[in-house]
Amino acid sequence: MLNMKRTGEQAYSRAEKINAELFTLTYGSIVAQLMKDYEDVNEVNKQLEKMGYNIGLRLIDEFLAKSQIPRCRTLRETAEAISKIGFKMFLGVTATVSNWSQDELEFSLLLDENPLTDFVELPHHDAEFDSRDENQTENLSSENSEKNSKIPLLYYCNLLCGVIRGSLEMVQMKVECKFRRCVLLGDSVSEIRVVLKEVLHDELPPGDD
């Protein structure tokens, strides 16, 4: 059986490295510029996700080439590949796969570490305006969590959701990916919820059946 953790470490050792501090500060400047351009938190969240999606469409080739893993047969294998290899290869950290739904079409990625959030402190977020209850978060979808919030929340690392969505789409998996919790908003851990919506199938050109 493939050892995902060891494969992730090997892929990380082969990957080109860049200065972590420079990477973090560059991402921060992108988010800051988006805030200036749009002045709307919801729109900034959308733009970050869109940017990540476009990155993911291209990043999957590098992931497959450097990890050299066989095609994942199940969503569980896919989740482990993302958490142990994908995050390790491109961010230098690993995530924990948790909170599977009963139908095994949804799971969470928990991040205790995230280099994108180093040196970052968001403007003060007043808890009285946000009805999210961390003890109840595991039972709420991102959509419901946002509906229950009285002010929009900036999901600073929303780019990661887009990267996951774009990458999985290239391997015929259409997913919905949203932040459910974020340490920059006062949560104890960052949580990305991934929901498999559809398994896509390659369409043959006319006459090639």
CSV table of C-alpha atoms in Angstrom, one decimal:
chain,number,residue,atom,x,y,z
A,1,MET,CA,0.0,0.0,0.0
A,2,LEU,CA,1.3,3.4,-0.9
A,3,ASN,CA,2.7,5.4,2.0
A,4,MET,CA,1.3,8.8,1.4
A,5,LYS,CA,3.3,10.6,4.1
A,6,ARG,CA,6.6,9.2,2.8
A,7,THR,CA,5.7,9.9,-0.8
A,8,GLY,CA,4.9,13.5,0.3
A,9,GLU,CA,8.2,13.9,1.9
A,10,GLN,CA,10.0,12.5,-1.1
A,11,ALA,CA,8.1,14.8,-3.5
A,12,TYR,CA,8.8,17.8,-1.2
A,13,SER,CA,12.5,17.0,-1.3
A,14,ARG,CA,12.5,17.1,-5.1
A,15,ALA,CA,10.5,20.3,-5.4
A,16,GLU,CA,12.2,23.6,-6.0
A,17,LYS,CA,12.2,25.8,-2.8
A,18,ILE,CA,11.5,29.5,-2.5
A,19,ASN,CA,12.1,31.8,0.4
A,20,ALA,CA,9.1,31.1,2.8
A,21,GLU,CA,9.0,34.7,4.1
A,22,LEU,CA,9.0,36.2,0.6
A,23,PHE,CA,6.3,33.8,-0.4
A,24,THR,CA,4.1,34.8,2.5
A,25,LEU,CA,4.6,38.5,2.1
A,26,THR,CA,3.9,38.3,-1.7
A,27,TYR,CA,0.6,36.5,-1.0
A,28,GLY,CA,-0.2,39.1,1.6
A,29,SER,CA,0.3,41.9,-0.9
A,30,ILE,CA,-2.0,40.2,-3.4
A,31,VAL,CA,-4.8,40.0,-0.8
A,32,ALA,CA,-4.2,43.6,0.2
A,33,GLN,CA,-4.4,44.8,-3.4
A,34,LEU,CA,-7.6,42.9,-3.9
A,35,MET,CA,-9.1,44.5,-0.8
A,36,LYS,CA,-8.2,47.9,-2.3
A,37,ASP,CA,-9.6,47.0,-5.8
A,38,TYR,CA,-12.9,45.6,-4.7
A,39,GLU,CA,-13.6,46.9,-1.2
A,40,ASP,CA,-16.0,44.0,-0.8
A,41,VAL,CA,-15.0,41.0,1.3
A,42,ASN,CA,-17.3,38.6,-0.5
A,43,GLU,CA,-15.9,39.7,-3.8
A,44,VAL,CA,-12.3,39.3,-2.5
A,45,ASN,CA,-13.1,35.8,-1.4
A,46,LYS,CA,-14.5,35.0,-4.9
A,47,GLN,CA,-11.4,36.4,-6.6
A,48,LEU,CA,-9.0,34.5,-4.3
A,49,GLU,CA,-10.9,31.3,-5.1
A,50,LYS,CA,-10.9,32.0,-8.8
A,51,MET,CA,-7.1,32.7,-8.7
A,52,GLY,CA,-6.6,29.4,-6.9
A,53,TYR,CA,-8.8,27.5,-9.4
A,54,ASN,CA,-6.7,28.7,-12.3
A,55,ILE,CA,-3.5,27.8,-10.5
A,56,GLY,CA,-4.9,24.3,-9.7
A,57,LEU,CA,-5.7,23.6,-13.3
A,58,ARG,CA,-2.0,23.9,-14.1
A,59,LEU,CA,-0.5,22.7,-10.8
A,60,ILE,CA,-2.0,19.2,-11.1
A,61,ASP,CA,0.5,18.3,-13.9
A,62,GLU,CA,3.5,19.1,-11.6
A,63,PHE,CA,1.8,17.3,-8.7
A,64,LEU,CA,1.4,14.1,-10.8
A,65,ALA,CA,4.9,14.3,-12.3
A,66,LYS,CA,6.7,14.8,-9.1
A,67,SER,CA,4.7,12.5,-6.8
A,68,GLN,CA,4.5,9.7,-9.4
A,69,ILE,CA,1.5,8.2,-7.6
A,70,PRO,CA,-1.0,6.0,-9.3
A,71,ARG,CA,-4.6,7.2,-10.0
A,72,CYS,CA,-6.6,7.4,-6.8
A,73,ARG,CA,-9.4,4.9,-6.8
A,74,THR,CA,-11.6,6.4,-4.1
A,75,LEU,CA,-12.3,9.8,-2.5
A,76,ARG,CA,-10.6,8.6,0.6
A,77,GLU,CA,-7.4,8.0,-1.3
A,78,THR,CA,-7.8,11.4,-3.0
A,79,ALA,CA,-8.2,13.1,0.4
A,80,GLU,CA,-5.0,11.4,1.7
A,81,ALA,CA,-3.1,12.4,-1.4
A,82,ILE,CA,-4.1,16.0,-1.0
A,83,SER,CA,-3.4,16.2,2.7
A,84,LYS,CA,-0.1,14.2,2.8
A,85,ILE,CA,1.4,14.9,-0.6
A,86,GLY,CA,-0.2,18.0,-2.1
A,87,PHE,CA,0.1,20.2,0.9
A,88,LYS,CA,3.5,18.9,1.7
A,89,MET,CA,4.8,19.4,-1.8
A,90,PHE,CA,3.6,23.0,-2.2
A,91,LEU,CA,3.4,24.4,1.3
A,92,GLY,CA,5.7,22.2,3.3
A,93,VAL,CA,3.0,21.1,5.7
A,94,THR,CA,0.5,18.3,6.0
A,95,ALA,CA,-3.2,18.4,6.7
A,96,THR,CA,-5.4,16.0,8.7
A,97,VAL,CA,-8.3,14.4,7.0
A,98,SER,CA,-11.4,14.4,9.3
A,99,ASN,CA,-15.2,14.6,9.6
A,100,TRP,CA,-16.2,12.3,6.9
A,101,SER,CA,-19.9,12.3,6.0
A,102,GLN,CA,-21.9,9.1,6.2
A,103,ASP,CA,-22.1,8.8,2.5
A,104,GLU,CA,-18.3,9.4,2.3
A,105,LEU,CA,-18.8,12.3,-0.3
A,106,GLU,CA,-17.6,15.0,2.1
A,107,PHE,CA,-14.6,15.4,4.3
A,108,SER,CA,-12.6,18.1,6.0
A,109,LEU,CA,-8.9,19.1,5.8
A,110,LEU,CA,-7.6,20.4,9.1
A,111,LEU,CA,-4.5,22.7,9.0
A,112,ASP,CA,-2.6,23.3,12.3
A,113,GLU,CA,0.1,25.0,10.3
A,114,ASN,CA,-0.2,27.3,7.3
A,115,PRO,CA,2.8,29.4,6.0
A,116,LEU,CA,0.3,31.7,4.2
A,117,THR,CA,-0.9,33.0,7.6
A,118,ASP,CA,2.6,33.7,9.1
A,119,PHE,CA,3.0,37.3,10.1
A,120,VAL,CA,-0.7,37.9,9.3
A,121,GLU,CA,-3.2,39.6,11.6
A,122,LEU,CA,-6.6,40.6,10.2
A,123,PRO,CA,-8.4,43.7,11.4
A,124,HIS,CA,-10.2,43.1,14.7
A,125,HIS,CA,-13.2,40.8,14.3
A,126,ASP,CA,-15.8,41.4,16.9
A,127,ALA,CA,-17.4,38.2,18.0
A,128,GLU,CA,-20.7,39.8,18.8
A,129,PHE,CA,-21.3,40.4,15.1
A,130,ASP,CA,-20.5,36.8,14.2
A,131,SER,CA,-22.8,34.1,15.4
A,132,ARG,CA,-20.5,31.2,14.6
A,133,ASP,CA,-20.1,28.9,17.5
A,134,GLU,CA,-16.8,27.0,17.3
A,135,ASN,CA,-18.4,24.1,19.3
A,136,GLN,CA,-21.1,23.8,16.6
A,137,THR,CA,-18.9,24.5,13.6
A,138,GLU,CA,-18.3,20.8,12.9
A,139,ASN,CA,-22.1,20.4,12.3
A,140,LEU,CA,-22.5,23.4,10.0
A,141,SER,CA,-21.7,23.8,6.4
A,142,SER,CA,-19.8,26.8,5.2
A,143,GLU,CA,-22.9,28.1,3.5
A,144,ASN,CA,-24.9,27.9,6.7
A,145,SER,CA,-22.1,29.4,8.8
A,146,GLU,CA,-21.9,32.4,6.5
A,147,LYS,CA,-25.7,32.8,6.5
A,148,ASN,CA,-25.5,32.9,10.3
A,149,SER,CA,-22.9,35.6,10.3
A,150,LYS,CA,-24.0,39.2,10.4
A,151,ILE,CA,-20.9,40.6,8.7
A,152,PRO,CA,-19.0,39.0,5.8
A,153,LEU,CA,-15.8,37.2,6.7
A,154,LEU,CA,-12.5,37.4,4.8
A,155,TYR,CA,-11.2,33.9,4.2
A,156,TYR,CA,-7.6,35.0,3.8
A,157,CYS,CA,-6.4,31.7,2.3
A,158,ASN,CA,-9.4,31.1,0.1
A,159,LEU,CA,-6.9,30.6,-2.7
A,160,LEU,CA,-6.3,27.1,-1.3
A,161,CYS,CA,-10.0,26.2,-1.9
A,162,GLY,CA,-9.6,27.2,-5.6
A,163,VAL,CA,-6.4,25.2,-6.0
A,164,ILE,CA,-8.1,22.1,-4.7
A,165,ARG,CA,-11.2,22.6,-6.8
A,166,GLY,CA,-9.1,23.3,-10.0
A,167,SER,CA,-6.8,20.4,-9.4
A,168,LEU,CA,-9.5,17.8,-8.8
A,169,GLU,CA,-11.5,19.0,-11.8
A,170,MET,CA,-8.5,18.0,-14.0
A,171,VAL,CA,-8.8,14.5,-12.7
A,172,GLN,CA,-12.6,14.3,-13.3
A,173,MET,CA,-13.8,15.3,-9.9
A,174,LYS,CA,-16.1,18.2,-9.5
A,175,VAL,CA,-16.0,19.5,-5.9
A,176,GLU,CA,-17.2,22.3,-3.8
A,177,CYS,CA,-14.5,23.6,-1.5
A,178,LYS,CA,-15.0,26.2,1.3
A,179,PHE,CA,-13.4,27.3,4.5
A,180,ARG,CA,-15.4,26.4,7.5
A,181,ARG,CA,-12.9,27.7,10.1
A,182,CYS,CA,-9.8,29.9,10.0
A,183,VAL,CA,-7.2,30.6,12.7
A,184,LEU,CA,-7.1,34.2,11.5
A,185,LEU,CA,-10.7,34.5,12.6
A,186,GLY,CA,-10.0,33.2,16.1
A,187,ASP,CA,-10.6,29.5,15.5
A,188,SER,CA,-8.3,26.9,17.0
A,189,VAL,CA,-7.6,25.3,13.6
A,190,SER,CA,-8.2,26.0,9.9
A,191,GLU,CA,-10.7,23.7,8.3
A,192,ILE,CA,-11.5,23.3,4.6
A,193,ARG,CA,-14.6,21.4,3.7
A,194,VAL,CA,-14.5,19.4,0.5
A,195,VAL,CA,-17.7,18.1,-1.1
A,196,LEU,CA,-17.8,15.8,-4.1
A,197,LYS,CA,-20.6,17.0,-6.4
A,198,GLU,CA,-20.0,14.9,-9.5
A,199,VAL,CA,-17.5,12.5,-11.1
A,200,LEU,CA,-16.9,13.8,-14.5
A,201,HIS,CA,-16.3,11.6,-17.6
A,202,ASP,CA,-14.3,12.3,-20.6
A,203,GLU,CA,-16.4,12.9,-23.7
A,204,LEU,CA,-15.2,11.3,-26.9
A,205,PRO,CA,-15.2,13.5,-30.1
A,206,PRO,CA,-17.9,12.5,-32.6
A,207,GLY,CA,-16.9,9.4,-34.5
A,208,ASP,CA,-14.5,8.2,-31.9
A,209,ASP,CA,-16.9,5.8,-30.0
